[in-house]
Amino acid sequence: PLTASAGYLFGVRDGTAVVLFSASIAAAISFIIGRTFLRSYVEKLLEDYPEFQKIDKAIGKEGFKLMLLLRISPIFPFALSNYLYGVTSIQFWPFFWGTMLGFTPGTIAYVFTGEIGKSLTLESAAATAQPWYVYAGGLALLSGFIKVASDVATGIIEEVQEQGEED
């Protein structure tokens, strides 16, 4: 809802910039908290999850690439995963840039829906709005791109996990 609201209030370009900036700051703070204050607590919780240990091993080898793919593919919830990545072996900057770039396609799509909502509900915005089928086509293209990117990312992540199991 907040991401779509940014599109409604600021448009696609500015709304995307606001959301990416805000989400990146939130992710960085959560990562640092997970790396410092909550580290021992989170490590104890994760001892019972060998799947996470495999992902950690893969992240250690392929930091930025895997972070980018994990962010494109919605495997883990955003807020919780930031704390968990703080416990992994990934360094801060690969985490940060992978997060920012990986969130971009989904953010653009959600912000775009907010702009569509504005153009379809406000008379003042309707004067400069495109016909409905332009928005529907744009949303279909964005959704298709995100679906393909997510499927590819999920496939690569599973491949990395399988390689980790073989090692």
mmCIF file of C-alpha atoms in Angstrom:
data_model
loop_
_atom_site.group_PDB
_atom_site.id
_atom_site.type_symbol
_atom_site.label_atom_id
_atom_site.label_comp_id
_atom_site.label_asym_id
_atom_site.label_seq_id
_atom_site.Cartn_x
_atom_site.Cartn_y
_atom_site.Cartn_z
ATOM 1 C CA PRO A 1 0.000 0.000 0.000
ATOM 2 C CA LEU A 2 2.741 2.517 0.829
ATOM 3 C CA THR A 3 4.624 1.784 -2.378
ATOM 4 C CA ALA A 4 1.510 2.299 -4.485
ATOM 5 C CA SER A 5 0.805 5.479 -2.497
ATOM 6 C CA ALA A 6 4.179 6.832 -3.596
ATOM 7 C CA GLY A 7 3.093 6.378 -7.210
ATOM 8 C CA TYR A 8 -0.196 8.105 -6.494
ATOM 9 C CA LEU A 9 1.499 11.045 -4.784
ATOM 10 C CA PHE A 10 4.748 11.453 -6.732
ATOM 11 C CA GLY A 11 4.455 9.607 -10.049
ATOM 12 C CA VAL A 12 6.550 6.677 -11.233
ATOM 13 C CA ARG A 13 10.010 8.273 -11.390
ATOM 14 C CA ASP A 14 9.944 10.245 -8.147
ATOM 15 C CA GLY A 15 7.840 7.650 -6.320
ATOM 16 C CA THR A 16 10.278 4.886 -7.239
ATOM 17 C CA ALA A 17 13.203 7.011 -6.049
ATOM 18 C CA VAL A 18 11.480 7.730 -2.709
ATOM 19 C CA VAL A 19 10.568 4.084 -2.127
ATOM 20 C CA LEU A 20 14.009 2.728 -3.079
ATOM 21 C CA PHE A 21 15.731 5.294 -0.893
ATOM 22 C CA SER A 22 13.466 4.526 2.081
ATOM 23 C CA ALA A 23 13.600 0.745 1.635
ATOM 24 C CA SER A 24 17.377 0.799 1.291
ATOM 25 C CA ILE A 25 17.794 2.765 4.507
ATOM 26 C CA ALA A 26 15.405 0.418 6.339
ATOM 27 C CA ALA A 27 17.216 -2.645 4.966
ATOM 28 C CA ALA A 28 20.619 -1.239 5.939
ATOM 29 C CA ILE A 29 19.505 -0.466 9.492
ATOM 30 C CA SER A 30 17.944 -3.917 9.897
ATOM 31 C CA PHE A 31 21.079 -5.554 8.497
ATOM 32 C CA ILE A 32 23.308 -3.671 10.942
ATOM 33 C CA ILE A 33 21.012 -4.523 13.865
ATOM 34 C CA GLY A 34 21.083 -8.180 12.806
ATOM 35 C CA ARG A 35 24.865 -8.081 12.504
ATOM 36 C CA THR A 36 25.396 -6.458 15.912
ATOM 37 C CA PHE A 37 22.708 -6.459 18.591
ATOM 38 C CA LEU A 38 20.644 -9.491 17.571
ATOM 39 C CA ARG A 39 23.402 -11.657 16.124
ATOM 40 C CA SER A 40 23.691 -14.235 18.900
ATOM 41 C CA TYR A 41 19.903 -14.498 19.278
ATOM 42 C CA VAL A 42 19.329 -14.997 15.547
ATOM 43 C CA GLU A 43 22.190 -17.513 15.290
ATOM 44 C CA LYS A 44 20.566 -19.617 18.024
ATOM 45 C CA LEU A 45 17.219 -19.526 16.219
ATOM 46 C CA LEU A 46 18.793 -20.596 12.942
ATOM 47 C CA GLU A 47 20.644 -23.619 14.332
ATOM 48 C CA ASP A 48 17.532 -25.710 13.649
ATOM 49 C CA TYR A 49 17.347 -24.655 9.978
ATOM 50 C CA PRO A 50 19.978 -26.377 7.832
ATOM 51 C CA GLU A 51 18.431 -24.751 4.745
ATOM 52 C CA PHE A 52 19.583 -21.355 5.979
ATOM 53 C CA GLN A 53 23.097 -22.690 6.543
ATOM 54 C CA LYS A 54 23.231 -23.793 2.894
ATOM 55 C CA ILE A 55 22.110 -20.356 1.780
ATOM 56 C CA ASP A 56 24.743 -18.767 4.016
ATOM 57 C CA LYS A 57 27.457 -20.871 2.407
ATOM 58 C CA ALA A 58 26.257 -19.853 -1.044
ATOM 59 C CA ILE A 59 26.034 -16.181 -0.025
ATOM 60 C CA GLY A 60 29.624 -16.341 1.174
ATOM 61 C CA LYS A 61 30.710 -17.418 -2.312
ATOM 62 C CA GLU A 62 28.361 -15.327 -4.460
ATOM 63 C CA GLY A 63 27.476 -12.325 -2.252
ATOM 64 C CA PHE A 64 26.191 -9.593 -4.567
ATOM 65 C CA LYS A 65 24.872 -11.928 -7.264
ATOM 66 C CA LEU A 66 22.926 -14.074 -4.839
ATOM 67 C CA MET A 67 21.604 -11.083 -2.903
ATOM 68 C CA LEU A 68 20.342 -9.545 -6.134
ATOM 69 C CA LEU A 69 18.629 -12.794 -7.095
ATOM 70 C CA LEU A 70 17.131 -13.305 -3.633
ATOM 71 C CA ARG A 71 15.648 -9.810 -3.761
ATOM 72 C CA ILE A 72 14.186 -10.304 -7.242
ATOM 73 C CA SER A 73 12.737 -13.666 -6.252
ATOM 74 C CA PRO A 74 10.284 -13.283 -3.360
ATOM 75 C CA ILE A 75 11.518 -16.312 -1.430
ATOM 76 C CA PHE A 76 11.871 -14.578 1.944
ATOM 77 C CA PRO A 77 9.821 -11.765 3.510
ATOM 78 C CA PHE A 78 11.613 -8.420 3.198
ATOM 79 C CA ALA A 79 11.653 -7.191 6.794
ATOM 80 C CA LEU A 80 12.679 -10.460 8.432
ATOM 81 C CA SER A 81 15.278 -11.298 5.794
ATOM 82 C CA ASN A 82 17.235 -8.096 6.443
ATOM 83 C CA TYR A 83 17.947 -9.218 10.001
ATOM 84 C CA LEU A 84 18.812 -12.719 8.823
ATOM 85 C CA TYR A 85 21.242 -11.477 6.178
ATOM 86 C CA GLY A 86 23.007 -9.573 8.945
ATOM 87 C CA VAL A 87 23.968 -12.958 10.404
ATOM 88 C CA THR A 88 25.254 -14.327 7.085
ATOM 89 C CA SER A 89 28.747 -14.005 5.702
ATOM 90 C CA ILE A 90 27.812 -11.335 3.142
ATOM 91 C CA GLN A 91 29.541 -7.982 3.473
ATOM 92 C CA PHE A 92 27.502 -4.778 3.837
ATOM 93 C CA TRP A 93 28.010 -3.164 0.406
ATOM 94 C CA PRO A 94 27.171 -6.241 -1.689
ATOM 95 C CA PHE A 95 24.083 -6.637 0.519
ATOM 96 C CA PHE A 96 23.119 -2.986 0.088
ATOM 97 C CA TRP A 97 23.564 -2.764 -3.691
ATOM 98 C CA GLY A 98 22.058 -6.197 -4.305
ATOM 99 C CA THR A 99 19.048 -5.177 -2.237
ATOM 100 C CA MET A 100 18.619 -1.846 -3.990
ATOM 101 C CA LEU A 101 18.933 -3.243 -7.503
ATOM 102 C CA GLY A 102 16.901 -6.352 -6.733
ATOM 103 C CA PHE A 103 13.990 -4.321 -5.402
ATOM 104 C CA THR A 104 13.849 -2.008 -8.394
ATOM 105 C CA PRO A 105 11.633 -4.045 -10.787
ATOM 106 C CA GLY A 106 8.965 -4.821 -8.186
ATOM 107 C CA THR A 107 9.068 -1.294 -6.829
ATOM 108 C CA ILE A 108 8.513 0.197 -10.271
ATOM 109 C CA ALA A 109 5.526 -2.112 -10.798
ATOM 110 C CA TYR A 110 3.898 -1.230 -7.467
ATOM 111 C CA VAL A 111 4.548 2.490 -7.900
ATOM 112 C CA PHE A 112 3.118 2.288 -11.410
ATOM 113 C CA THR A 113 -0.118 0.840 -10.017
ATOM 114 C CA GLY A 114 -0.403 3.895 -7.763
ATOM 115 C CA GLU A 115 -0.020 6.200 -10.733
ATOM 116 C CA ILE A 116 -2.645 4.199 -12.627
ATOM 117 C CA GLY A 117 -5.006 4.565 -9.679
ATOM 118 C CA LYS A 118 -4.494 8.301 -9.655
ATOM 119 C CA SER A 119 -5.104 8.691 -13.376
ATOM 120 C CA LEU A 120 -8.268 6.606 -13.213
ATOM 121 C CA THR A 121 -9.773 8.307 -10.153
ATOM 122 C CA LEU A 122 -8.929 12.009 -10.349
ATOM 123 C CA GLU A 123 -10.453 14.271 -12.979
ATOM 124 C CA SER A 124 -7.418 16.581 -12.917
ATOM 125 C CA ALA A 125 -5.112 13.646 -13.635
ATOM 126 C CA ALA A 126 -7.484 12.256 -16.266
ATOM 127 C CA ALA A 127 -6.774 15.231 -18.529
ATOM 128 C CA THR A 128 -3.157 14.123 -18.962
ATOM 129 C CA ALA A 129 -3.824 10.413 -18.589
ATOM 130 C CA GLN A 130 -3.309 7.800 -21.266
ATOM 131 C CA PRO A 131 -6.147 5.537 -22.393
ATOM 132 C CA TRP A 132 -6.806 2.621 -20.005
ATOM 133 C CA TYR A 133 -5.309 0.052 -22.375
ATOM 134 C CA VAL A 134 -1.913 1.784 -22.266
ATOM 135 C CA TYR A 135 -1.834 1.316 -18.499
ATOM 136 C CA ALA A 136 -3.098 -2.262 -18.775
ATOM 137 C CA GLY A 137 -0.424 -3.063 -21.365
ATOM 138 C CA GLY A 138 2.314 -1.441 -19.279
ATOM 139 C CA LEU A 139 1.227 -3.314 -16.190
ATOM 140 C CA ALA A 140 1.048 -6.590 -18.120
ATOM 141 C CA LEU A 141 4.578 -6.052 -19.477
ATOM 142 C CA LEU A 142 5.943 -5.185 -16.029
ATOM 143 C CA SER A 143 4.198 -8.165 -14.446
ATOM 144 C CA GLY A 144 5.495 -10.491 -17.145
ATOM 145 C CA PHE A 145 9.048 -9.209 -16.727
ATOM 146 C CA ILE A 146 8.910 -9.622 -12.953
ATOM 147 C CA LYS A 147 7.493 -13.149 -13.276
ATOM 148 C CA VAL A 148 10.237 -14.220 -15.705
ATOM 149 C CA ALA A 149 12.975 -12.549 -13.633
ATOM 150 C CA SER A 150 11.632 -14.156 -10.462
ATOM 151 C CA ASP A 151 11.506 -17.615 -12.051
ATOM 152 C CA VAL A 152 15.050 -17.273 -13.393
ATOM 153 C CA ALA A 153 16.296 -16.035 -10.021
ATOM 154 C CA THR A 154 14.595 -18.891 -8.182
ATOM 155 C CA GLY A 155 16.130 -21.401 -10.593
ATOM 156 C CA ILE A 156 19.619 -19.990 -10.105
ATOM 157 C CA ILE A 157 19.203 -19.947 -6.322
ATOM 158 C CA GLU A 158 18.119 -23.602 -6.332
ATOM 159 C CA GLU A 159 21.086 -24.450 -8.565
ATOM 160 C CA VAL A 160 23.498 -22.729 -6.155
ATOM 161 C CA GLN A 161 21.925 -24.601 -3.241
ATOM 162 C CA GLU A 162 22.325 -27.927 -5.059
ATOM 163 C CA GLN A 163 25.979 -27.145 -5.764
ATOM 164 C CA GLY A 164 26.420 -26.321 -2.087
ATOM 165 C CA GLU A 165 24.982 -29.683 -1.116
ATOM 166 C CA GLU A 166 27.438 -31.458 -3.421
ATOM 167 C CA ASP A 167 30.454 -29.646 -1.902
#
